[in-house]
Coordinates of C-alpha atoms and ligand atoms in Angstrom, one line a residue:
X1 CA 0.1 0.0 0.1
X2 CA 1.4 3.4 -1.3
X3 CA 1.9 6.5 1.3
X4 CA -0.8 8.1 -0.7
X5 CA -3.2 5.3 -0.4
X6 CA -2.7 5.3 3.2
X7 CA -3.2 8.8 3.6
X8 CA -6.6 8.6 1.6
X9 CA -7.8 5.6 3.4
X10 CA -7.0 7.6 6.7
X11 CA -9.0 10.5 5.4
X12 CA -11.9 7.8 4.4
X13 CA -11.8 6.1 7.7
X14 CA -12.1 9.6 9.5
X15 CA -10.9 8.4 12.9
X16 CA -11.3 11.6 15.0
X17 CA -9.1 12.3 17.7
X18 CA -10.2 11.6 21.2
X19 CA -11.1 14.8 23.2
X20 CA -8.4 15.4 25.6
X21 CA -5.9 12.8 24.7
X22 CA -3.8 14.8 22.0
X23 CA -3.4 18.4 23.3
X24 CA 0.5 18.7 22.1
X25 CA 0.8 15.9 19.5
X26 CA 1.4 18.2 16.7
X27 CA 3.1 20.9 18.6
X28 CA 6.5 22.0 17.3
X29 CA 9.7 20.6 19.2
X30 CA 9.7 22.0 22.8
X31 CA 12.7 24.3 23.2
X32 CA 12.8 23.4 27.0
X33 CA 15.2 21.0 29.0
X34 CA 12.4 20.3 31.1
X35 CA 10.4 18.4 28.0
X36 CA 9.0 15.2 29.2
X37 CA 9.7 12.0 27.3
X38 CA 6.1 11.8 26.4
X39 CA 6.3 14.9 24.8
X40 CA 9.5 14.4 22.9
X41 CA 7.8 11.0 21.6
X42 CA 4.7 12.9 20.4
X43 CA 6.8 15.4 19.0
X44 CA 8.8 13.0 17.1
X45 CA 5.5 11.1 16.0
X46 CA 4.1 14.6 15.1
X47 CA 7.0 15.2 12.5
X48 CA 6.9 11.9 10.9
X49 CA 2.9 12.4 10.6
X50 CA 3.6 15.8 8.8
X51 CA 6.3 13.8 6.3
X52 CA 3.5 10.9 5.7
X53 CA 0.3 13.5 5.5
X54 CA -1.9 11.7 7.5
X55 CA -5.4 12.4 8.8
X56 CA -5.7 14.0 12.1
X57 CA -7.7 11.0 13.1
X58 CA -5.5 8.3 12.2
X59 CA -2.4 10.7 14.1
X60 CA -4.7 10.4 17.1
X61 CA -5.1 6.6 16.8
X62 CA -1.2 6.2 16.5
X63 CA -0.3 8.5 19.3
X64 CA -3.1 7.3 21.9
X65 CA -2.3 4.1 23.9
X66 CA -4.8 1.1 23.1
X67 CA -4.6 0.0 26.8
X68 CA -3.1 1.3 30.2
X69 CA -3.2 -0.4 33.7
X70 CA -2.4 1.2 36.9
X71 CA -1.8 -0.9 39.9
X72 CA -1.1 -0.5 43.7
X73 CA 1.8 -3.0 44.5
X74 CA 2.1 -3.4 48.5
X75 CA 5.0 -4.8 50.1
X76 CA 5.6 -6.5 53.4
X77 CA 9.3 -5.7 54.1
X78 CA 11.6 -8.0 55.6
X79 CA 11.4 -6.0 59.1
X80 CA 7.5 -6.7 59.1
X81 CA 6.4 -3.0 58.0
X82 CA 4.7 -2.4 54.8
X83 CA 5.0 0.0 52.1
X84 CA 3.2 0.6 48.7
X85 CA 4.4 1.3 45.1
X86 CA 2.7 2.3 42.0
X87 CA 3.0 0.0 39.1
X88 CA 2.1 0.4 35.5
X89 CA 1.5 -1.4 32.1
X90 CA 1.1 0.4 28.9
X91 CA 0.1 -1.3 25.6
X92 CA 0.7 1.3 23.0
X93 CA -0.1 -0.5 20.1
X94 CA -1.4 -4.2 19.1
X95 CA -1.9 -3.8 15.5
X96 CA 1.0 -5.9 14.0
X97 CA 1.1 -8.5 16.7
X98 CA 1.0 -9.0 20.8
X99 CA 2.7 -6.3 22.9
X100 CA 6.5 -6.2 23.8
X101 CA 8.3 -4.3 26.2
X102 CA 10.4 -4.0 29.1
X103 CA 9.7 -3.6 32.7
X104 CA 11.4 -0.8 34.5
X105 CA 12.1 -0.6 38.5
X106 CA 13.0 3.1 39.2
X107 CA 11.6 5.5 41.8
X108 CA 11.2 8.2 38.8
X109 CA 8.9 5.8 36.9
X110 CA 5.6 7.7 36.0
X111 CA 2.7 6.9 33.8
X112 CA 3.5 9.5 31.1
X113 CA 7.1 8.0 30.9
X114 CA 5.8 4.6 30.2
X115 CA 3.4 6.0 27.7
X116 CA 6.5 7.3 25.9
X117 CA 8.4 4.1 26.4
X118 CA 5.6 1.9 25.0
X119 CA 5.1 4.1 22.0
X120 CA 8.8 3.8 21.1
X121 CA 8.5 0.3 21.3
X122 CA 5.9 0.3 18.7
X123 CA 8.0 2.0 16.3
X124 CA 11.0 0.1 17.1
X125 CA 9.4 -3.3 16.5
X126 CA 7.8 -2.1 13.2
X127 CA 11.1 -0.5 11.9
X128 CA 13.0 -3.8 12.8
X129 CA 10.0 -5.8 11.2
X130 CA 9.3 -8.2 14.3
X131 CA 5.7 -9.0 14.6
X132 CA 5.0 -7.2 17.9
X133 CA 3.3 -4.1 18.8
X134 CA 4.6 -2.1 21.7
X135 CA 4.3 -1.9 25.6
X136 CA 6.2 -1.0 28.6
X137 CA 6.0 -1.5 32.2
X138 CA 7.4 0.2 35.4
X139 CA 7.4 0.1 39.0
X140 CA 8.0 3.2 41.3
X141 CA 10.6 1.1 43.5
X142 CA 14.7 1.9 43.5
X143 CA 15.6 -1.9 43.5
X144 CA 19.1 -0.7 45.2
X145 CA 17.2 -0.3 48.7
X146 CA 15.5 -3.4 48.7
X147 CA 16.5 -7.0 49.4
X148 CA 16.4 -10.0 47.0
X149 CA 13.2 -11.6 48.9
X150 CA 11.5 -8.0 48.8
X151 CA 12.1 -7.3 45.2
X152 CA 10.8 -11.0 44.6
X153 CA 7.9 -9.9 46.4
X154 CA 7.2 -7.0 44.6
X155 CA 7.7 -8.5 41.2
X156 CA 5.3 -11.4 42.0
X157 CA 2.4 -8.9 43.2
X158 CA 2.8 -6.7 40.3
X159 CA 3.0 -9.9 37.9
X160 CA -0.6 -10.8 39.6
X161 CA -1.9 -7.4 39.3
X162 CA -1.4 -7.2 35.6
X163 CA -2.1 -10.9 34.8
X164 CA -5.3 -10.5 32.8
X165 CA -3.4 -8.1 30.1
X166 CA -0.2 -10.2 29.9
X167 CA 0.5 -13.5 28.2
X168 CA 2.7 -15.1 25.3
X169 CA -0.1 -14.0 22.4
X170 CA -0.8 -10.5 24.6
X171 CA 1.8 -8.9 26.0
X172 CA 5.5 -10.1 26.7
X173 CA 7.6 -8.2 29.2
X174 CA 11.3 -8.2 29.2
X175 CA 14.0 -6.8 31.4
X176 CA 14.9 -2.8 31.2
X177 CA 16.2 -0.5 33.9
X178 CA 16.5 -1.9 37.1
X179 CA 15.3 -5.5 36.3
X180 CA 17.2 -8.5 34.9
X181 CA 17.0 -12.1 34.3
X182 CA 16.1 -13.2 37.7
X183 CA 13.0 -10.6 37.5
X184 CA 11.8 -12.6 34.5
X185 CA 12.1 -15.8 36.1
X186 CA 9.8 -14.5 39.0
X187 CA 7.3 -13.2 36.6
X188 CA 7.4 -16.5 34.4
X189 CA 6.8 -18.5 37.6
X190 CA 4.0 -16.4 38.8
X191 CA 2.4 -16.4 35.7
X192 CA 2.8 -20.0 35.0
X193 CA 1.7 -21.2 38.9
X194 CA -1.8 -18.7 37.8
X195 CA -2.4 -20.5 34.8
X196 CA -1.5 -24.0 35.9
X197 CA 1.6 -24.9 33.6
X198 CA 4.7 -23.6 32.5
X199 CA 4.8 -20.8 30.2
X200 CA 8.3 -19.7 29.1
X201 CA 6.9 -17.5 26.4
X202 CA 5.4 -14.8 29.0
X203 CA 8.7 -13.2 29.2
X204 CA 12.0 -12.8 27.2
X205 CA 15.2 -12.1 28.7
X206 CA 14.9 -15.3 31.0
X207 CA 17.8 -16.9 32.4
X208 CA 19.0 -19.9 29.7
X209 CA 18.2 -22.7 31.7
X210 CA 14.6 -21.6 32.1
X211 CA 14.5 -21.3 28.1
X212 CA 16.3 -18.0 27.5
X213 CA 18.4 -17.4 24.3
X214 CA 22.1 -17.3 24.0
X215 CA 23.3 -13.9 23.5
X216 CA 20.0 -12.0 24.8
X217 CA 21.9 -10.6 27.9
X218 CA 24.4 -8.8 25.7
X219 CA 22.3 -8.1 22.5
X220 CA 21.3 -4.4 23.1
X221 CA 25.0 -3.7 23.4
X222 CA 25.7 -5.8 20.6
X223 CA 23.5 -4.0 18.6
X224 CA 24.4 -0.9 19.6
X225 CA 28.0 -1.8 18.7
X226 CA 27.0 -2.8 15.1
X227 CA 25.2 0.6 14.4
X228 CA 28.1 2.4 16.3
X229 CA 30.7 1.2 13.8
X230 CA 28.3 1.4 11.1
X231 CA 27.9 5.0 11.7
X232 CA 31.6 5.8 12.5
X233 CA 32.5 4.5 9.0
X234 CA 29.7 6.1 7.3
X235 CA 30.9 9.5 8.8
X236 CA 34.4 8.7 7.2
X237 CA 35.7 8.0 10.9
X238 CA 38.4 5.1 11.1
X239 CA 37.0 2.9 13.8
X240 CA 40.5 1.8 14.9
X241 CA 41.4 4.4 17.3
X242 CA 38.1 6.6 17.3
X243 CA 37.6 7.9 20.8
X244 CA 34.4 7.0 22.7
X245 CA 32.4 8.1 25.7
X246 CA 29.7 5.8 27.3
X247 CA 27.1 7.3 29.7
X248 CA 25.4 4.6 31.8
X249 CA 27.4 1.5 33.1
X250 CA 24.4 -0.9 33.5
X251 CA 23.3 -3.8 31.2
X252 CA 23.7 -1.7 28.0
X253 CA 26.6 0.5 28.8
X254 CA 29.0 -1.9 30.3
X255 CA 28.7 -4.4 27.4
X256 CA 28.6 -1.8 24.6
X257 CA 31.8 -0.1 26.1
X258 CA 33.6 -3.4 26.1
X259 CA 32.5 -4.4 22.3
X260 CA 33.4 -1.4 21.3
X261 CA 36.9 -1.6 23.1
X262 CA 37.1 -5.1 21.3
X263 CA 36.3 -3.2 17.9
X264 CA 39.4 -0.9 18.6
X265 CA 37.5 2.1 19.5
X266 CA 39.2 3.9 22.4
X267 CA 36.4 4.2 25.1
X268 CA 37.8 7.3 27.3
X269 CA 34.9 7.7 29.9
X270 CA 31.9 6.1 31.0
X271 CA 29.8 6.9 34.1
X272 CA 26.9 5.6 36.2
X273 CA 24.4 7.8 38.2
X274 CA 27.2 8.3 40.8
X275 CA 29.5 10.0 38.5
X276 CA 32.1 9.4 35.5
X277 CA 35.6 8.5 35.0
X278 CA 38.0 9.3 32.4
X279 CA 41.3 7.9 30.9
X280 CA 42.7 9.6 27.8
X281 CA 44.5 6.4 26.9
X282 CA 41.3 4.2 27.5
X283 CA 39.7 2.6 29.9
X284 CA 40.7 -1.0 31.4
X285 CA 37.3 -2.8 31.5
X286 CA 38.7 -6.0 33.2
X287 CA 39.9 -3.9 36.1
X288 CA 36.9 -1.0 35.9
X289 CA 34.6 -4.3 35.9
X290 CA 35.9 -5.6 39.0
X291 CA 36.1 -2.3 40.5
X292 CA 32.1 -1.9 39.8
X293 CA 31.4 -5.5 41.2
X294 CA 33.4 -4.8 44.4
X295 CA 31.9 -1.1 45.0
X296 CA 28.8 -0.5 43.1
X297 CA 30.0 2.5 41.2
X298 CA 32.6 3.4 38.6
X299 CA 33.8 6.4 40.6
X300 CA 36.9 5.7 42.9
X301 CA 38.2 3.5 40.1
X302 CA 42.4 3.8 40.3
X303 CA 42.6 3.6 36.4
X304 CA 41.1 6.7 35.7
X305 CA 40.8 10.2 36.9
X306 CA 37.2 11.5 38.3
X307 CA 35.1 13.4 36.0
X308 CA 31.7 15.5 36.3
X309 CA 28.8 13.1 35.4
X310 CA 27.4 15.7 33.0
X311 CA 30.7 16.6 31.5
X312 CA 31.2 13.2 29.9
X313 CA 28.5 14.5 27.7
X314 CA 30.4 17.2 26.5
X315 CA 34.0 15.4 25.8
X316 CA 35.5 16.0 22.4
X317 CA 35.1 12.5 21.3
X318 CA 34.3 10.8 17.9
X319 CA 31.6 8.9 19.3
X320 CA 28.9 9.4 22.3
X321 CA 26.8 6.6 23.6
X322 CA 24.1 7.8 25.9
X323 CA 22.9 4.6 27.5
X324 CA 21.2 5.6 30.7
X325 CA 17.9 7.5 30.9
X326 CA 16.0 9.6 29.1
X327 CA 16.2 13.7 28.0
X328 CA 20.0 14.1 28.9
X329 CA 20.7 15.9 25.6
X330 CA 18.5 18.9 25.7
X331 CA 18.3 22.6 24.7
X332 CA 20.3 23.5 27.8
X333 CA 23.5 21.3 26.8
X334 CA 23.3 20.3 23.0
X335 CA 25.4 23.1 21.9
X336 CA 28.3 22.0 24.2
X337 CA 28.2 18.3 22.8
X338 CA 30.8 18.1 20.1
X339 CA 30.9 14.3 19.4
X340 CA 30.8 13.6 15.7
X341 CA 28.4 10.7 16.1
X342 CA 25.7 10.2 18.7
X343 CA 24.5 6.5 19.1
X344 CA 21.5 6.1 21.3
X345 CA 21.8 3.1 23.5
X346 CA 19.0 4.5 26.0
X347 CA 15.2 5.2 24.9
X348 CA 14.7 8.7 24.5
X349 CA 17.8 10.5 25.3
X350 CA 17.8 13.2 23.0
X351 CA 15.2 15.8 23.0
X352 CA 13.7 17.3 19.7
X353 CA 15.1 20.7 20.5
X354 CA 18.8 19.0 21.0
X355 CA 18.2 17.1 17.6
X356 CA 17.8 20.5 15.7
X357 CA 21.3 21.6 17.2
X358 CA 22.9 18.4 16.5
X359 CA 21.4 18.7 12.8
X360 CA 22.6 22.3 12.4
X361 CA 26.1 21.4 13.6
X362 CA 26.2 18.5 11.5
X363 CA 26.3 15.7 14.1
X364 CA 25.0 12.2 13.3
X365 CA 22.8 11.0 15.8
X366 CA 21.2 7.4 15.2
X367 CA 17.7 7.0 17.0
X368 CA 16.9 4.9 19.8
X369 CA 14.1 2.8 17.9
X370 CA 17.5 1.7 15.4
X371 CA 20.4 1.7 17.7
X372 CA 19.1 -0.3 20.8
X373 CA 16.7 -2.5 18.7
X374 CA 19.1 -5.5 19.3
X375 CA 17.6 -6.5 22.5
X376 CA 13.9 -6.7 21.0
X377 CA 15.6 -8.7 18.2
X378 CA 16.9 -11.2 20.4
X379 CA 13.8 -11.3 22.4
X380 CA 11.8 -12.0 19.2
X381 CA 14.3 -14.9 18.6
X382 CA 13.9 -16.3 22.2
X383 CA 10.1 -16.3 21.6
X384 CA 10.6 -18.1 18.1
X385 CA 13.0 -20.5 19.8
X386 CA 10.6 -21.2 23.0
X387 CA 7.6 -21.6 20.6
X388 CA 9.4 -24.2 18.3
X389 CA 11.2 -25.9 21.5
X390 CA 14.4 -25.7 19.5
X391 CA 17.3 -23.5 20.7
X392 CA 20.1 -21.8 18.2
X393 CA 23.8 -21.6 19.6
X394 CA 25.3 -18.1 20.3
X395 CA 27.1 -17.7 16.9
X396 CA 23.5 -18.4 15.1
X397 CA 22.1 -15.6 17.2
X398 CA 24.8 -13.2 17.1
X399 CA 25.0 -13.7 13.1
X400 CA 21.1 -13.4 12.6
X401 CA 21.1 -10.3 15.1
X402 CA 23.8 -8.8 12.9
X403 CA 22.0 -9.4 9.9
X404 CA 19.0 -7.5 11.1
X405 CA 20.5 -4.7 12.3
X406 CA 22.6 -4.1 9.6
X407 CA 19.7 -4.6 7.2
X408 CA 17.7 -2.0 9.1
X409 CA 20.7 0.4 9.2
X410 CA 21.2 0.4 5.6
X411 CA 17.2 1.0 4.9
X412 CA 17.3 3.8 7.3
X413 CA 20.3 5.6 5.8
X414 CA 19.0 5.0 2.0
X415 CA 15.4 6.1 3.3
X416 CA 16.7 9.3 4.8
X417 CA 19.3 10.3 2.0
X418 CA 16.4 9.7 -0.8
X419 CA 13.9 12.0 1.3
X420 CA 16.3 14.4 2.8
X421 CA 15.5 13.5 6.3
X422 CA 17.4 13.1 9.4
X423 CA 18.0 9.5 10.3
X424 CA 15.2 9.7 13.3
X425 CA 12.5 11.4 11.1
X426 CA 13.7 8.5 8.4
X427 CA 13.5 5.7 11.0
X428 CA 10.2 7.1 12.5
X429 CA 8.4 7.6 9.0
X430 CA 9.3 4.1 8.1
X431 CA 8.0 2.5 11.5
X432 CA 4.8 4.7 11.6
X433 CA 4.1 3.9 8.0
X434 CA 4.3 0.0 8.8
X435 CA 1.9 0.4 11.8
X436 CA -0.7 2.5 10.0
X437 CA -0.7 0.3 7.1
X438 CA -1.7 -2.8 9.6
X439 CA -4.1 -0.7 11.1
X440 CA -5.9 0.3 7.6
X441 CA -5.5 -3.3 6.3
X442 CA -7.4 -4.7 9.5
X443 CA -9.8 -1.7 9.3
X444 CA -11.8 -0.6 12.2
X445 CA -13.9 -2.8 14.3
X446 CA -16.8 -2.9 14.6
Ligands
LIG501 P1 20.3 -0.8 33.9 O1 19.6 -0.3 35.1 O2 21.2 -2.0 33.8 O3 21.5 0.5 33.7 C1 21.5 1.8 34.0 C2 22.6 2.7 34.0 O4 22.4 3.7 34.1 C3 23.4 2.3 35.6 O5 24.7 2.2 35.4 C4 22.7 3.6 36.2 O6 23.7 3.8 37.5 C5 22.8 4.5 35.2 N1 22.4 5.8 35.3 C6 21.1 6.1 35.7 N2 20.8 7.2 35.7 C7 22.0 8.2 35.0 C8 22.5 9.4 34.9 N3 21.7 10.3 35.2 N4 23.8 9.2 34.5 C9 24.6 8.6 34.3 N5 24.2 7.4 34.3 C10 23.0 6.9 34.9 O7 19.7 -0.2 32.5 P2 19.8 -0.8 31.2 O8 18.9 -2.2 30.9 O9 21.3 -0.8 31.0 O10 19.2 0.5 30.4 C11 19.8 1.7 30.0 C12 18.9 2.3 29.0 O11 18.9 1.5 27.7 C13 17.3 2.5 29.4 O12 17.2 3.7 28.4 C14 16.5 1.5 28.7 O13 15.3 1.7 28.2 C15 17.6 1.2 27.4 N6 17.3 -0.1 26.7 C16 17.5 -1.3 27.6 C17 17.6 -2.4 26.9 C18 17.9 -3.7 27.7 O14 17.8 -4.7 26.7 N7 18.4 -3.5 28.7 C19 17.3 -2.4 25.6 C20 16.7 -1.3 24.8 C21 17.0 -0.1 25.5

């Protein structure tokens, strides 16, 4: 179906905006560092809709989550006291398949943040052509402050509360910030006990001994690395000896820094929520990893100098990989960011206002929905392997991951060049068009 057909069909369907749900969806990019992830996500969608020429009704349909659930998650603490968290699960779009998206544990989680992350998952799955819609979940807990037993109880209670809307054919959670394969094992067990039989396909990012996939734990970082190397080469920067800084030293940032180093990139700085460290000769990740395992943070590492956390973003490097949280590159600091290439390991690290500054300065930004899609690709592989009860080896997984990532990279680069768009606009337009096509082919029920 062509763009014009879709635009025409959308007009014919005349899906009108739902009052009050889309007040700022078509707004121009916000020029304030205080823009929220949801405002950023809606602004990016608005720009793509402008290119595609869709009706306001179809725009509204694509901007509005299909289903949202907010739940109370009470916890009986180890000392006998009780506290209460709020949990969310947002299913943004289901037109291309079951909802798919991570579960975040962070005291900063809000419903609007989860809505933004769910929307980005929809575009990511469509762009990489994995047969899922987008979802996200969150619980307002700081996992560092609770014991494993407490986290297990929170996870099981949250899972029970959202049980009616998740399932291997409905909505499949995975790890995100603050959660890991152990969290996924608890979700799988809680779901399975409730339905009465073992259901490995309820989550991805599980331990391998429970049906997880080889290569899932490092998939996002491997994908980020494939894209970063392709982007450096695209910009004419020699990979060997190129310099890089990585913000965030968790599941994505740590392995991305290691894989980049393995590829010959000199990673001179990394950070976590406590601070940053810098070594102009490149960091030794074996020693830094041991330091973090012992202390829980990168600061204090004797093989590097301390660096103010936000200064990492402004280092004179070839490659910057934000791999922590949303909104870190914004109108207030974009002009000081000098990296030639920015590859988004995190979801939503760059505001539309910062995007405009980077475009004006000739810096290449590879958007999250492309750059960090390795995780959902191997989640899809895990789901396929589980459904077939036949598992691939690590080399097969990594080869298929690289093929998919690089095919999407070339598609986005070619489309951006042909239409004179930024990589983010090209990726979003390609993804939104696929989701809109699925909607229009399915039609509106009733
Ligand atoms: P994680 O919880 O494993 O690690 C997060 C890291 O970021 C930690 O090192 C933390 O200390 C650091 N951090 C937090 N706030 C920071 C700040 N203000 N400045 C610097 N560092 C800060 O989480 P993760 O799974 O690595 O996820 C990181 C990002 O990648 C998130 O945006 C997430 O949505 C995105 N992402 C993750 C996956 C995945 O498979 N885990 C896939 C796609 C995208």
